[in-house]
Coordinates of N, CA and C in Angstrom, one line a residue:
M1 N -27.6 11.2 10.2 CA -27.0 10.9 8.9 C -25.9 11.9 8.6
T2 N -24.8 11.4 8.2 CA -23.6 12.2 7.8 C -24.0 13.0 6.6
D3 N -23.5 14.2 6.6 CA -23.6 15.1 5.5 C -22.9 14.3 4.2
P4 N -23.8 14.0 3.2 CA -23.2 13.3 2.1 C -22.0 13.9 1.4
T5 N -21.9 15.2 1.6 CA -20.7 15.9 0.9 C -19.5 15.6 1.7
R6 N -19.6 15.0 2.9 CA -18.4 14.7 3.7 C -18.2 13.2 3.9
L7 N -18.9 12.5 3.1 CA -18.7 11.0 3.2 C -17.3 10.5 2.9
F8 N -16.6 11.2 2.1 CA -15.2 10.9 1.6 C -14.2 11.9 2.1
D9 N -14.5 12.6 3.1 CA -13.6 13.6 3.8 C -12.6 13.0 4.6
V10 N -11.3 13.3 4.3 CA -10.1 12.8 5.1 C -9.3 14.0 5.5
A11 N -9.8 15.2 5.4 CA -9.0 16.4 5.8 C -8.8 16.3 7.4
G12 N -7.6 16.7 7.6 CA -7.1 16.6 9.1 C -6.6 15.3 9.5
K13 N -6.7 14.2 8.8 CA -6.3 13.0 9.2 C -4.8 12.9 9.1
V14 N -4.1 12.1 10.0 CA -2.7 11.9 9.9 C -2.5 10.5 9.2
V15 N -1.8 10.6 8.0 CA -1.7 9.5 7.2 C -0.2 9.1 7.0
V16 N 0.1 7.8 7.0 CA 1.5 7.3 6.8 C 1.4 6.5 5.5
V17 N 2.2 6.7 4.5 CA 2.3 5.9 3.3 C 3.8 5.5 3.1
T18 N 3.9 4.1 3.3 CA 5.3 3.5 3.1 C 5.6 3.4 1.6
G19 N 6.8 3.5 1.3 CA 7.1 3.4 -0.1 C 6.5 4.5 -0.9
G20 N 6.4 5.7 -0.3 CA 5.7 6.9 -0.8 C 6.5 7.7 -1.8
S21 N 7.7 7.4 -2.1 CA 8.5 8.3 -2.9 C 8.3 8.1 -4.4
R22 N 7.5 7.0 -4.9 CA 7.4 6.8 -6.3 C 6.2 5.8 -6.5
G23 N 5.8 5.7 -7.7 CA 4.8 4.7 -8.1 C 3.5 4.8 -7.3
I24 N 3.0 3.6 -7.0 CA 1.7 3.6 -6.4 C 1.7 4.4 -5.0
G25 N 2.7 4.2 -4.3 CA 2.8 5.0 -3.0 C 2.7 6.5 -3.2
Y26 N 3.4 7.0 -4.2 CA 3.4 8.4 -4.5 C 2.0 8.8 -4.9
G27 N 1.3 8.1 -5.8 CA 0.1 8.4 -6.2 C -1.0 8.4 -5.1
I28 N -1.0 7.5 -4.2 CA -1.8 7.5 -2.9 C -1.5 8.7 -2.1
A29 N -0.2 8.9 -1.8 CA 0.1 10.1 -1.0 C -0.4 11.3 -1.6
E30 N -0.2 11.5 -2.9 CA -0.7 12.7 -3.5 C -2.2 12.9 -3.3
G31 N -3.0 11.8 -3.4 CA -4.4 11.9 -3.3 C -4.7 12.4 -1.8
F32 N -4.0 11.8 -0.8 CA -4.4 12.3 0.6 C -3.9 13.7 0.8
V33 N -2.7 14.1 0.3 CA -2.3 15.5 0.5 C -3.2 16.4 -0.1
R34 N -3.7 16.2 -1.4 CA -4.7 17.1 -2.0 C -6.0 17.1 -1.3
A35 N -6.3 16.0 -0.5 CA -7.6 16.0 0.2 C -7.5 16.5 1.5
G36 N -6.4 17.1 1.9 CA -6.2 17.9 3.1 C -5.7 17.1 4.4
A37 N -5.2 15.9 4.1 CA -4.5 15.1 5.2 C -3.1 15.5 5.4
T38 N -2.6 15.4 6.7 CA -1.2 15.5 6.9 C -0.6 14.1 6.6
V39 N 0.4 14.2 5.6 CA 0.9 12.9 5.2 C 2.4 12.7 5.4
Y40 N 2.7 11.6 5.9 CA 4.1 11.2 6.1 C 4.5 10.1 5.1
I41 N 5.5 10.3 4.3 CA 6.0 9.3 3.4 C 7.3 8.7 3.8
C42 N 7.5 7.4 3.6 CA 8.9 6.9 4.0 C 9.4 6.2 2.7
A43 N 10.7 6.1 2.6 CA 11.4 5.4 1.6 C 12.8 5.0 2.2
R44 N 13.4 4.0 1.6 CA 14.7 3.7 2.1 C 15.8 4.8 1.8
K45 N 15.7 5.4 0.7 CA 16.7 6.4 0.3 C 16.1 7.8 0.8
A46 N 16.9 8.4 1.7 CA 16.5 9.7 2.2 C 16.4 10.7 1.2
E47 N 17.3 10.8 0.2 CA 17.2 11.7 -1.0 C 15.9 11.7 -1.7
D48 N 15.6 10.4 -2.1 CA 14.3 10.2 -2.9 C 13.1 10.6 -2.0
C49 N 13.1 10.3 -0.8 CA 12.0 10.6 0.1 C 11.8 12.2 0.2
E50 N 12.9 12.8 0.4 CA 12.8 14.3 0.6 C 12.4 15.0 -0.7
K51 N 12.9 14.4 -1.8 CA 12.5 15.0 -3.1 C 11.0 14.8 -3.4
A52 N 10.5 13.7 -3.0 CA 9.1 13.4 -3.4 C 8.2 14.3 -2.5
A53 N 8.6 14.4 -1.1 CA 7.9 15.1 -0.2 C 7.8 16.7 -0.7
A54 N 9.0 17.1 -1.1 CA 9.0 18.5 -1.5 C 8.0 18.7 -2.7
E55 N 7.9 17.7 -3.6 CA 7.0 17.9 -4.7 C 5.6 17.9 -4.1
L56 N 5.3 17.0 -3.3 CA 3.9 16.7 -2.8 C 3.5 17.9 -1.9
S57 N 4.4 18.6 -1.3 CA 4.1 19.7 -0.4 C 3.6 21.0 -1.2
A58 N 3.7 20.9 -2.5 CA 3.2 22.0 -3.3 C 1.6 21.9 -3.2
H59 N 1.0 20.7 -2.9 CA -0.4 20.5 -2.8 C -1.0 20.5 -1.4
G60 N -0.2 20.5 -0.4 CA -0.6 20.4 1.0 C 0.5 20.0 2.0
E61 N 0.2 19.3 2.9 CA 1.3 19.0 4.0 C 1.8 17.6 3.8
C62 N 3.2 17.4 3.6 CA 3.8 16.1 3.4 C 5.2 16.2 4.0
Q63 N 5.5 15.2 4.8 CA 6.7 15.1 5.5 C 7.5 13.9 5.2
P64 N 8.8 13.9 5.0 CA 9.5 12.7 4.6 C 10.2 12.1 5.9
L65 N 10.2 10.7 5.9 CA 10.9 10.1 7.0 C 11.6 8.8 6.4
S66 N 12.9 8.8 6.2 CA 13.5 7.6 5.6 C 13.6 6.4 6.5
A67 N 13.4 5.2 6.0 CA 13.3 4.0 6.8 C 13.6 2.8 6.0
N68 N 14.3 1.8 6.6 CA 14.4 0.5 6.0 C 13.4 -0.5 6.7
L69 N 12.3 -0.7 6.0 CA 11.2 -1.5 6.8 C 11.4 -3.0 6.5
G70 N 12.4 -3.4 5.9 CA 12.6 -4.9 5.7 C 13.1 -5.6 6.9
S71 N 13.3 -4.9 8.1 CA 13.7 -5.5 9.3 C 12.9 -5.1 10.5
V72 N 12.9 -5.8 11.5 CA 12.1 -5.5 12.7 C 12.7 -4.2 13.3
E73 N 13.9 -4.1 13.4 CA 14.6 -2.9 13.9 C 14.3 -1.7 13.1
G74 N 14.2 -1.8 11.8 CA 13.8 -0.7 11.0 C 12.4 -0.2 11.2
A75 N 11.5 -1.2 11.3 CA 10.1 -0.9 11.5 C 9.9 -0.1 12.9
R76 N 10.6 -0.6 13.9 CA 10.5 0.0 15.2 C 11.1 1.3 15.3
A77 N 12.2 1.6 14.5 CA 12.9 2.9 14.5 C 12.0 3.9 13.8
F78 N 11.3 3.4 12.7 CA 10.4 4.3 12.0 C 9.3 4.8 12.9
A79 N 8.6 3.8 13.6 CA 7.6 4.1 14.4 C 8.0 5.1 15.5
A80 N 9.2 4.9 16.1 CA 9.7 5.8 17.2 C 9.9 7.3 16.6
Q81 N 10.4 7.4 15.3 CA 10.6 8.7 14.7 C 9.2 9.4 14.6
L82 N 8.2 8.7 14.2 CA 6.9 9.1 13.9 C 6.3 9.6 15.2
A83 N 6.5 8.8 16.4 CA 5.9 9.1 17.6 C 6.5 10.4 18.2
E84 N 7.7 10.8 17.8 CA 8.2 12.0 18.2 C 7.6 13.2 17.6
R85 N 6.9 13.0 16.4 CA 6.2 14.0 15.7 C 4.7 14.1 15.9
E86 N 4.1 12.9 16.1 CA 2.6 12.8 16.2 C 2.2 12.1 17.4
S87 N 1.0 12.4 17.9 CA 0.5 11.6 19.0 C -0.5 10.5 18.6
R88 N -0.8 10.5 17.3 CA -1.7 9.6 16.8 C -1.5 9.4 15.2
V89 N -1.8 8.2 14.7 CA -1.9 8.0 13.3 C -3.3 7.4 12.9
D90 N -4.0 8.1 12.0 CA -5.3 7.7 11.6 C -5.3 6.7 10.5
V91 N -4.3 6.7 9.6 CA -4.3 5.8 8.5 C -2.9 5.3 8.2
L92 N -2.7 4.0 8.2 CA -1.4 3.5 7.9 C -1.5 2.7 6.5
V93 N -0.8 3.2 5.5 CA -0.9 2.5 4.1 C 0.4 1.7 4.0
N94 N 0.4 0.4 4.0 CA 1.5 -0.4 3.9 C 1.7 -0.7 2.4
N95 N 2.5 0.1 1.8 CA 2.7 0.0 0.4 C 4.2 -0.4 0.0
A96 N 5.2 -0.2 0.8 CA 6.6 -0.6 0.5 C 6.7 -2.0 0.1
G97 N 7.3 -2.3 -1.0 CA 7.5 -3.8 -1.4 C 8.6 -4.0 -2.4
N98 N 8.9 -5.2 -2.5 CA 10.0 -5.6 -3.5 C 9.4 -6.7 -4.4
I99 N 10.1 -6.8 -5.5 CA 9.8 -7.8 -6.5 C 11.1 -8.5 -7.0
W100 N 11.1 -9.7 -7.3 CA 12.2 -10.4 -7.9 C 11.7 -11.3 -9.0
V101 N 12.3 -11.2 -10.1 CA 11.9 -12.0 -11.3 C 13.1 -13.0 -11.7
E102 N 12.9 -14.2 -11.7 CA 14.0 -15.1 -12.1 C 13.4 -16.5 -12.4
K103 N 14.1 -17.2 -13.3 CA 13.6 -18.5 -13.7 C 13.7 -19.4 -12.5
L104 N 12.7 -20.5 -12.6 CA 12.6 -21.3 -11.4 C 13.9 -21.9 -11.0
A105 N 14.7 -22.4 -12.0 CA 15.9 -23.2 -11.7 C 17.0 -22.3 -11.1
D106 N 16.9 -21.0 -11.3 CA 17.9 -20.0 -10.9 C 17.4 -19.1 -9.7
Y107 N 16.2 -19.3 -9.2 CA 15.6 -18.4 -8.3 C 16.4 -18.5 -6.9
P108 N 17.0 -17.4 -6.5 CA 18.0 -17.4 -5.4 C 17.2 -17.2 -3.9
E109 N 17.8 -17.9 -3.0 CA 17.3 -17.6 -1.6 C 17.3 -16.2 -1.3
S110 N 18.4 -15.5 -1.6 CA 18.5 -14.1 -1.2 C 17.4 -13.2 -1.8
G111 N 16.9 -13.6 -3.1 CA 15.8 -12.9 -3.7 C 14.5 -13.1 -3.0
W112 N 14.3 -14.4 -2.6 CA 13.1 -14.8 -2.0 C 13.0 -14.1 -0.6
D113 N 14.2 -14.0 0.2 CA 14.2 -13.4 1.4 C 13.9 -11.9 1.4
K114 N 14.5 -11.3 0.3 CA 14.4 -9.8 0.2 C 12.9 -9.5 0.0
V115 N 12.2 -10.2 -0.8 CA 10.8 -9.9 -1.1 C 10.0 -10.2 0.2
F116 N 10.2 -11.3 0.9 CA 9.3 -11.7 2.0 C 9.6 -10.7 3.2
D117 N 10.9 -10.4 3.3 CA 11.3 -9.5 4.5 C 10.5 -8.2 4.5
L118 N 10.4 -7.6 3.2 CA 9.7 -6.3 3.2 C 8.1 -6.5 2.9
N119 N 7.8 -7.4 2.1 CA 6.4 -7.5 1.7 C 5.5 -8.0 2.8
V120 N 6.1 -9.0 3.6 CA 5.3 -9.6 4.6 C 5.7 -9.3 6.0
K121 N 6.9 -9.7 6.3 CA 7.5 -9.4 7.6 C 7.5 -7.9 8.0
G122 N 7.9 -7.1 7.0 CA 7.9 -5.6 7.3 C 6.4 -5.1 7.5
V123 N 5.5 -5.6 6.9 CA 4.1 -5.2 7.1 C 3.7 -5.5 8.5
F124 N 3.9 -6.8 8.9 CA 3.5 -7.3 10.3 C 4.1 -6.4 11.3
F125 N 5.4 -6.3 11.2 CA 6.1 -5.7 12.3 C 6.0 -4.2 12.4
L126 N 5.6 -3.6 11.3 CA 5.3 -2.2 11.3 C 4.0 -1.9 12.0
V127 N 3.1 -2.8 11.6 CA 1.7 -2.8 12.3 C 1.9 -2.9 13.8
Q128 N 2.7 -3.9 14.2 CA 3.0 -4.1 15.6 C 3.6 -2.8 16.2
A129 N 4.6 -2.3 15.6 CA 5.2 -1.1 16.2 C 4.3 0.2 16.2
M130 N 3.3 0.2 15.3 CA 2.6 1.4 15.2 C 1.2 1.3 16.0
M131 N 1.2 0.2 16.7 CA -0.2 0.0 17.4 C -0.5 1.1 18.4
P132 N 0.5 1.6 19.2 CA 0.1 2.7 20.1 C -0.4 4.0 19.4
L133 N 0.1 4.3 18.3 CA -0.3 5.5 17.6 C -1.7 5.2 16.9
L134 N -1.9 4.0 16.4 CA -3.2 3.8 15.8 C -4.3 3.6 16.9
E135 N -4.0 3.1 18.0 CA -4.9 3.0 19.1 C -5.4 4.3 19.5
A136 N -4.4 5.2 19.6 CA -4.7 6.6 20.0 C -5.7 7.3 19.1
S137 N -5.9 6.9 17.9 CA -6.8 7.5 16.9 C -8.1 6.7 16.9
A138 N -8.1 5.5 17.3 CA -9.3 4.6 17.0 C -10.5 4.9 17.9
R139 N -11.7 5.1 17.2 CA -12.9 5.4 17.9 C -13.9 4.4 17.3
H140 N -15.0 4.2 18.2 CA -16.1 3.4 17.7 C -16.8 3.9 16.4
D141 N -16.9 5.2 16.3 CA -17.5 5.8 15.2 C -16.6 6.2 14.0
D142 N -15.3 6.1 14.4 CA -14.3 6.5 13.3 C -13.0 5.7 13.6
P143 N -13.1 4.5 13.1 CA -11.8 3.6 13.4 C -10.6 4.1 12.8
A144 N -9.4 3.7 13.4 CA -8.2 3.9 12.7 C -8.2 2.9 11.6
R145 N -7.4 3.2 10.5 CA -7.4 2.3 9.3 C -6.0 1.8 8.9
I146 N -5.9 0.6 8.6 CA -4.7 0.0 8.1 C -5.1 -0.5 6.7
I147 N -4.3 -0.1 5.6 CA -4.6 -0.4 4.3 C -3.3 -1.1 3.8
N148 N -3.4 -2.3 3.5 CA -2.2 -3.1 2.9 C -2.3 -3.2 1.4
I149 N -1.3 -2.8 0.7 CA -1.3 -2.9 -0.7 C -0.9 -4.3 -1.2
G150 N -1.9 -5.0 -1.6 CA -1.7 -6.4 -2.1 C -1.4 -6.4 -3.6
S151 N -2.1 -7.3 -4.3 CA -1.9 -7.4 -5.7 C -2.9 -8.4 -6.4
I152 N -3.3 -8.1 -7.6 CA -4.1 -9.1 -8.2 C -3.4 -10.4 -8.5
D153 N -2.1 -10.3 -8.4 CA -1.2 -11.6 -8.5 C -1.5 -12.5 -7.4
A154 N -2.2 -12.1 -6.4 CA -2.6 -13.0 -5.2 C -3.9 -13.7 -5.5
F155 N -4.6 -13.2 -6.6 CA -5.9 -13.8 -7.0 C -5.7 -14.8 -8.2
H156 N -4.8 -14.5 -9.0 CA -4.5 -15.4 -10.2 C -3.1 -15.6 -10.4
V157 N -2.8 -16.6 -11.3 CA -1.3 -16.9 -11.5 C -0.7 -15.9 -12.5
P158 N 0.3 -15.2 -12.1 CA 0.9 -14.1 -13.0 C 1.7 -14.9 -14.2
E159 N 1.8 -14.2 -15.2 CA 2.5 -14.7 -16.3 C 4.0 -14.8 -16.1
H160 N 4.5 -13.9 -15.4 CA 6.0 -13.8 -15.3 C 6.5 -14.6 -14.1
E161 N 7.7 -15.0 -14.0 CA 8.2 -15.9 -12.9 C 8.6 -15.0 -11.7
T162 N 7.5 -14.6 -11.1 CA 7.6 -13.8 -9.8 C 7.2 -14.5 -8.6
Y163 N 7.9 -15.7 -8.4 CA 7.4 -16.7 -7.4 C 7.2 -16.0 -6.0
A164 N 8.2 -15.4 -5.5 CA 8.1 -14.9 -4.2 C 7.2 -13.7 -4.1
Y165 N 7.1 -12.9 -5.1 CA 6.2 -11.7 -5.1 C 4.7 -12.1 -5.0
S166 N 4.3 -13.1 -5.9 CA 2.9 -13.5 -5.9 C 2.6 -14.2 -4.6
S167 N 3.5 -15.0 -4.0 CA 3.4 -15.7 -2.8 C 3.3 -14.7 -1.6
S168 N 4.2 -13.7 -1.7 CA 4.1 -12.7 -0.6 C 2.8 -12.0 -0.5
K169 N 2.3 -11.6 -1.7 CA 1.1 -10.9 -1.7 C -0.1 -11.7 -1.2
A170 N -0.2 -13.0 -1.6 CA -1.1 -13.8 -1.1 C -1.1 -13.9 0.5
A171 N 0.2 -13.9 1.0 CA 0.4 -13.9 2.4 C -0.1 -12.6 3.0
V172 N 0.1 -11.5 2.4 CA -0.5 -10.3 2.8 C -2.0 -10.2 2.9
H173 N -2.6 -10.7 1.8 CA -4.0 -10.9 1.9 C -4.7 -11.6 3.1
M174 N -4.0 -12.7 3.4 CA -4.4 -13.6 4.5 C -4.0 -12.9 5.8
L175 N -2.9 -12.3 5.9 CA -2.5 -11.5 7.1 C -3.5 -10.4 7.4
T176 N -4.0 -9.7 6.3 CA -4.9 -8.7 6.5 C -6.2 -9.2 7.1
R177 N -6.7 -10.4 6.6 CA -7.9 -10.9 7.2 C -7.8 -11.3 8.7
H178 N -6.6 -11.8 9.0 CA -6.3 -12.2 10.4 C -6.2 -11.0 11.3
L179 N -5.5 -9.9 10.8 CA -5.4 -8.7 11.6 C -6.8 -8.0 11.8
A180 N -7.5 -8.0 10.7 CA -8.9 -7.4 10.7 C -9.8 -8.0 11.9
L181 N -9.8 -9.3 11.9 CA -10.5 -10.0 13.0 C -10.0 -9.6 14.4
K182 N -8.7 -9.6 14.6 CA -8.1 -9.4 15.9 C -8.1 -7.9 16.3
L183 N -8.1 -7.0 15.4 CA -8.1 -5.6 15.7 C -9.5 -4.9 15.7
A184 N -10.5 -5.6 15.2 CA -11.8 -5.0 15.2 C -12.3 -4.6 16.6
P185 N -12.0 -5.3 17.7 CA -12.4 -4.9 19.0 C -11.7 -3.6 19.4
K186 N -10.6 -3.3 18.9 CA -9.9 -2.1 19.2 C -10.3 -0.9 18.2
H187 N -11.2 -1.2 17.4 CA -11.8 -0.1 16.5 C -10.7 0.3 15.5
I188 N -10.1 -0.7 14.9 CA -9.1 -0.6 13.8 C -9.5 -1.5 12.7
T189 N -9.8 -0.9 11.5 CA -10.1 -1.8 10.4 C -8.8 -2.0 9.5
V190 N -8.9 -3.2 8.9 CA -7.7 -3.6 8.1 C -8.2 -4.1 6.8
N191 N -7.8 -3.5 5.7 CA -8.2 -3.9 4.3 C -7.0 -3.9 3.3
V192 N -7.3 -4.6 2.2 CA -6.4 -4.7 1.1 C -6.9 -3.9 -0.1
V193 N -6.0 -3.1 -0.7 CA -6.2 -2.6 -2.0 C -5.2 -3.3 -3.0
A194 N -5.8 -4.0 -4.0 CA -5.0 -4.9 -4.9 C -4.9 -4.4 -6.1
P195 N -3.9 -3.7 -6.5 CA -3.7 -3.0 -7.9 C -3.5 -4.0 -9.0
G196 N -4.0 -3.7 -10.1 CA -3.6 -4.4 -11.4 C -2.4 -3.7 -12.0
R197 N -2.3 -3.7 -13.3 CA -1.1 -3.2 -14.0 C -1.1 -1.6 -13.8
Y198 N -0.1 -1.2 -13.1 CA -0.1 0.3 -12.8 C 0.9 1.0 -13.7
R199 N 0.6 2.2 -14.1 CA 1.5 2.9 -15.0 C 2.7 3.5 -14.2
S200 N 3.7 2.6 -14.0 CA 4.9 2.9 -13.4 C 6.1 2.8 -14.3
Q201 N 7.3 3.2 -13.9 CA 8.5 3.0 -14.7 C 8.7 1.6 -15.2
L202 N 8.3 0.7 -14.3 CA 8.5 -0.9 -14.5 C 7.5 -1.1 -15.7
L203 N 6.4 -0.7 -15.7 CA 5.4 -0.9 -16.7 C 5.9 -0.3 -18.0
E204 N 6.3 0.9 -18.0 CA 6.8 1.6 -19.1 C 7.9 0.8 -19.9
N205 N 8.7 0.2 -19.1 CA 9.8 -0.7 -19.7 C 9.2 -1.9 -20.3
A206 N 8.2 -2.5 -19.6 CA 7.6 -3.6 -20.3 C 6.8 -3.3 -21.5
I207 N 6.2 -2.1 -21.5 CA 5.6 -1.6 -22.8 C 6.5 -1.5 -24.0
E208 N 7.8 -1.1 -23.7 CA 8.8 -1.0 -24.7 C 9.1 -2.3 -25.2
L209 N 9.1 -3.3 -24.3 CA 9.5 -4.7 -24.8 C 8.4 -5.4 -25.4
E210 N 7.2 -5.3 -24.9 CA 6.1 -6.2 -25.4 C 5.0 -5.4 -26.1
G211 N 4.9 -4.1 -25.9 CA 3.8 -3.3 -26.5 C 2.7 -3.1 -25.7
A212 N 2.0 -1.9 -25.7 CA 0.9 -1.6 -24.9 C -0.3 -2.6 -25.1
E213 N -0.5 -2.8 -26.5 CA -1.6 -3.7 -26.8 C -1.6 -5.0 -26.2
E214 N -0.4 -5.6 -26.2 CA -0.2 -6.9 -25.6 C -0.5 -6.9 -24.1
L215 N 0.0 -6.0 -23.5 CA -0.2 -5.8 -22.0 C -1.6 -5.5 -21.6
L216 N -2.4 -4.8 -22.5 CA -3.7 -4.3 -22.2 C -4.7 -5.5 -22.5
A217 N -4.3 -6.5 -23.3 CA -5.2 -7.5 -23.8 C -6.0 -8.2 -22.7
P218 N -5.4 -8.5 -21.6 CA -6.3 -9.3 -20.5 C -7.1 -8.3 -19.6
I219 N -7.0 -7.0 -19.9 CA -7.7 -6.1 -19.0 C -9.0 -5.6 -19.6
P220 N -10.2 -6.0 -19.1 CA -11.4 -5.6 -19.8 C -11.7 -4.2 -20.0
L221 N -11.3 -3.3 -19.1 CA -11.4 -1.9 -19.3 C -10.4 -1.2 -20.1
K222 N -9.3 -2.0 -20.6 CA -8.4 -1.6 -21.7 C -7.7 -0.3 -21.3
R223 N -7.3 -0.1 -20.1 CA -6.3 0.9 -19.7 C -5.5 0.4 -18.5
F224 N -4.5 1.1 -18.1 CA -3.7 0.8 -16.9 C -4.2 1.6 -15.9
A225 N -3.9 1.1 -14.6 CA -4.2 1.9 -13.4 C -3.3 3.0 -13.3
E226 N -3.9 4.1 -12.7 CA -3.1 5.4 -12.5 C -3.2 5.8 -11.0
G227 N -2.5 6.8 -10.6 CA -2.5 7.3 -9.3 C -3.9 7.6 -8.7
P228 N -4.7 8.3 -9.4 CA -6.1 8.7 -8.8 C -6.9 7.4 -8.6
D229 N -6.7 6.3 -9.4 CA -7.5 5.1 -9.1 C -7.1 4.5 -7.7
L230 N -5.8 4.4 -7.4 CA -5.4 3.8 -6.2 C -5.6 4.8 -5.0
A231 N -5.5 6.0 -5.2 CA -5.7 7.0 -4.2 C -7.2 7.1 -3.9
G232 N -8.1 6.9 -4.8 CA -9.5 6.9 -4.6 C -10.0 5.8 -3.7
A233 N -9.4 4.6 -4.0 CA -9.7 3.4 -3.2 C -9.3 3.6 -1.8
A234 N -8.1 4.1 -1.6 CA -7.5 4.3 -0.3 C -8.3 5.3 0.5
I235 N -8.6 6.4 -0.2 CA -9.4 7.5 0.6 C -10.8 7.0 0.9
Y236 N -11.4 6.2 0.0 CA -12.7 5.5 0.4 C -12.6 4.8 1.6
L237 N -11.6 3.9 1.8 CA -11.4 3.0 2.9 C -11.1 3.8 4.2
S238 N -10.6 5.0 4.0 CA -10.1 5.9 5.2 C -11.2 6.8 5.6
S239 N -12.3 6.9 4.8 CA -13.2 7.9 5.1 C -14.4 7.4 5.8
R240 N -15.4 8.2 6.1 CA -16.7 7.8 6.8 C -17.4 6.7 5.9
A241 N -17.2 6.9 4.6 CA -17.9 6.0 3.6 C -17.3 4.6 3.8
G242 N -16.1 4.4 4.2 CA -15.6 3.1 4.4 C -15.3 2.6 5.8
S243 N -15.9 3.2 6.8 CA -15.7 3.0 8.2 C -16.2 1.7 8.7
F244 N -17.1 1.0 7.9 CA -17.7 -0.2 8.3 C -17.2 -1.4 7.4
V245 N -16.0 -1.2 6.8 CA -15.5 -2.1 5.8 C -14.2 -2.6 6.5
T246 N -14.1 -4.0 6.8 CA -12.8 -4.5 7.3 C -12.7 -5.9 6.8
G247 N -11.5 -6.4 6.6 CA -11.2 -7.7 6.1 C -11.4 -7.8 4.6
A248 N -11.6 -6.7 3.9 CA -12.0 -6.8 2.4 C -10.8 -6.7 1.6
M249 N -10.9 -7.4 0.4 CA -9.8 -7.3 -0.7 C -10.5 -6.5 -1.8
L250 N -10.0 -5.3 -2.1 CA -10.5 -4.4 -3.1 C -9.7 -4.4 -4.3
P251 N -10.0 -5.1 -5.4 CA -9.1 -5.1 -6.6 C -9.4 -3.7 -7.4
V252 N -8.3 -3.1 -7.8 CA -8.3 -1.9 -8.6 C -7.5 -2.2 -9.9
D253 N -8.2 -2.9 -10.8 CA -7.4 -3.7 -11.8 C -8.1 -3.6 -13.2
G254 N -9.2 -2.9 -13.3 CA -9.9 -2.8 -14.5 C -10.5 -4.2 -15.0
G255 N -10.7 -5.1 -14.0 CA -11.2 -6.3 -14.3 C -10.3 -7.4 -14.6
H256 N -9.0 -7.1 -14.5 CA -8.0 -8.1 -14.9 C -8.0 -9.3 -14.0
G257 N -8.3 -9.1 -12.7 CA -8.3 -10.2 -11.7 C -9.3 -11.3 -12.0
T258 N -10.3 -10.9 -12.7 CA -11.4 -11.9 -13.0 C -11.0 -12.8 -14.2
T259 N -9.8 -12.6 -14.9 CA -9.3 -13.5 -15.9 C -8.2 -14.3 -15.4
L260 N -7.9 -15.5 -16.0 CA -6.8 -16.3 -15.5 C -5.5 -16.0 -16.3

């Protein structure tokens, strides 16, 4: 029996969080850093990535690696950079993503492609590129972990015209299940954390326009998701407590996903 005080222990694990310079990625990275993991964050803009890593390093070990994960070449280049620094990766959190909002009649192909290139293609080809590092960590009693950040918009129809975003997140959820089945024999688990309305700058802008009461109305727990909520879910899936969970979709949404 594992010491119950260590069920959620991730100290010493090597963790990669894409899109870790802000928002959900930053919150998840902070949780792992504070829990004693060695964390690598990546973002497209090197300056933003370095600034975030410097802030997070006040709580533990965090390193920046800039990358454009919206292309196969970018994913492979990022994995190669990481392989120069680490011999294994214990946890890969695929958080980097794009969103595009536009009326149906005006929705551009360029916006659709930008969202799918990062949200779906980027996830798949980064997993492909990271397989040697993940396999180096994977053990029968302590699998390597892949956590894909999905969305409750893959469970229900969103109010706003985010056609590519909701479709891409639904694709990520199915991709997760497919990868979970194929990678289980390699002792790698693959799961989704599906956030609801997260307290980000984008949400703050929406609050100014629509009001907090309006945005909270469909959320049974009547608050927005925050960094510790998402970090807690990711740490659970990465720890001994979550080692027998794979192919799961974990909503972190205050009950919002249960409504239409």
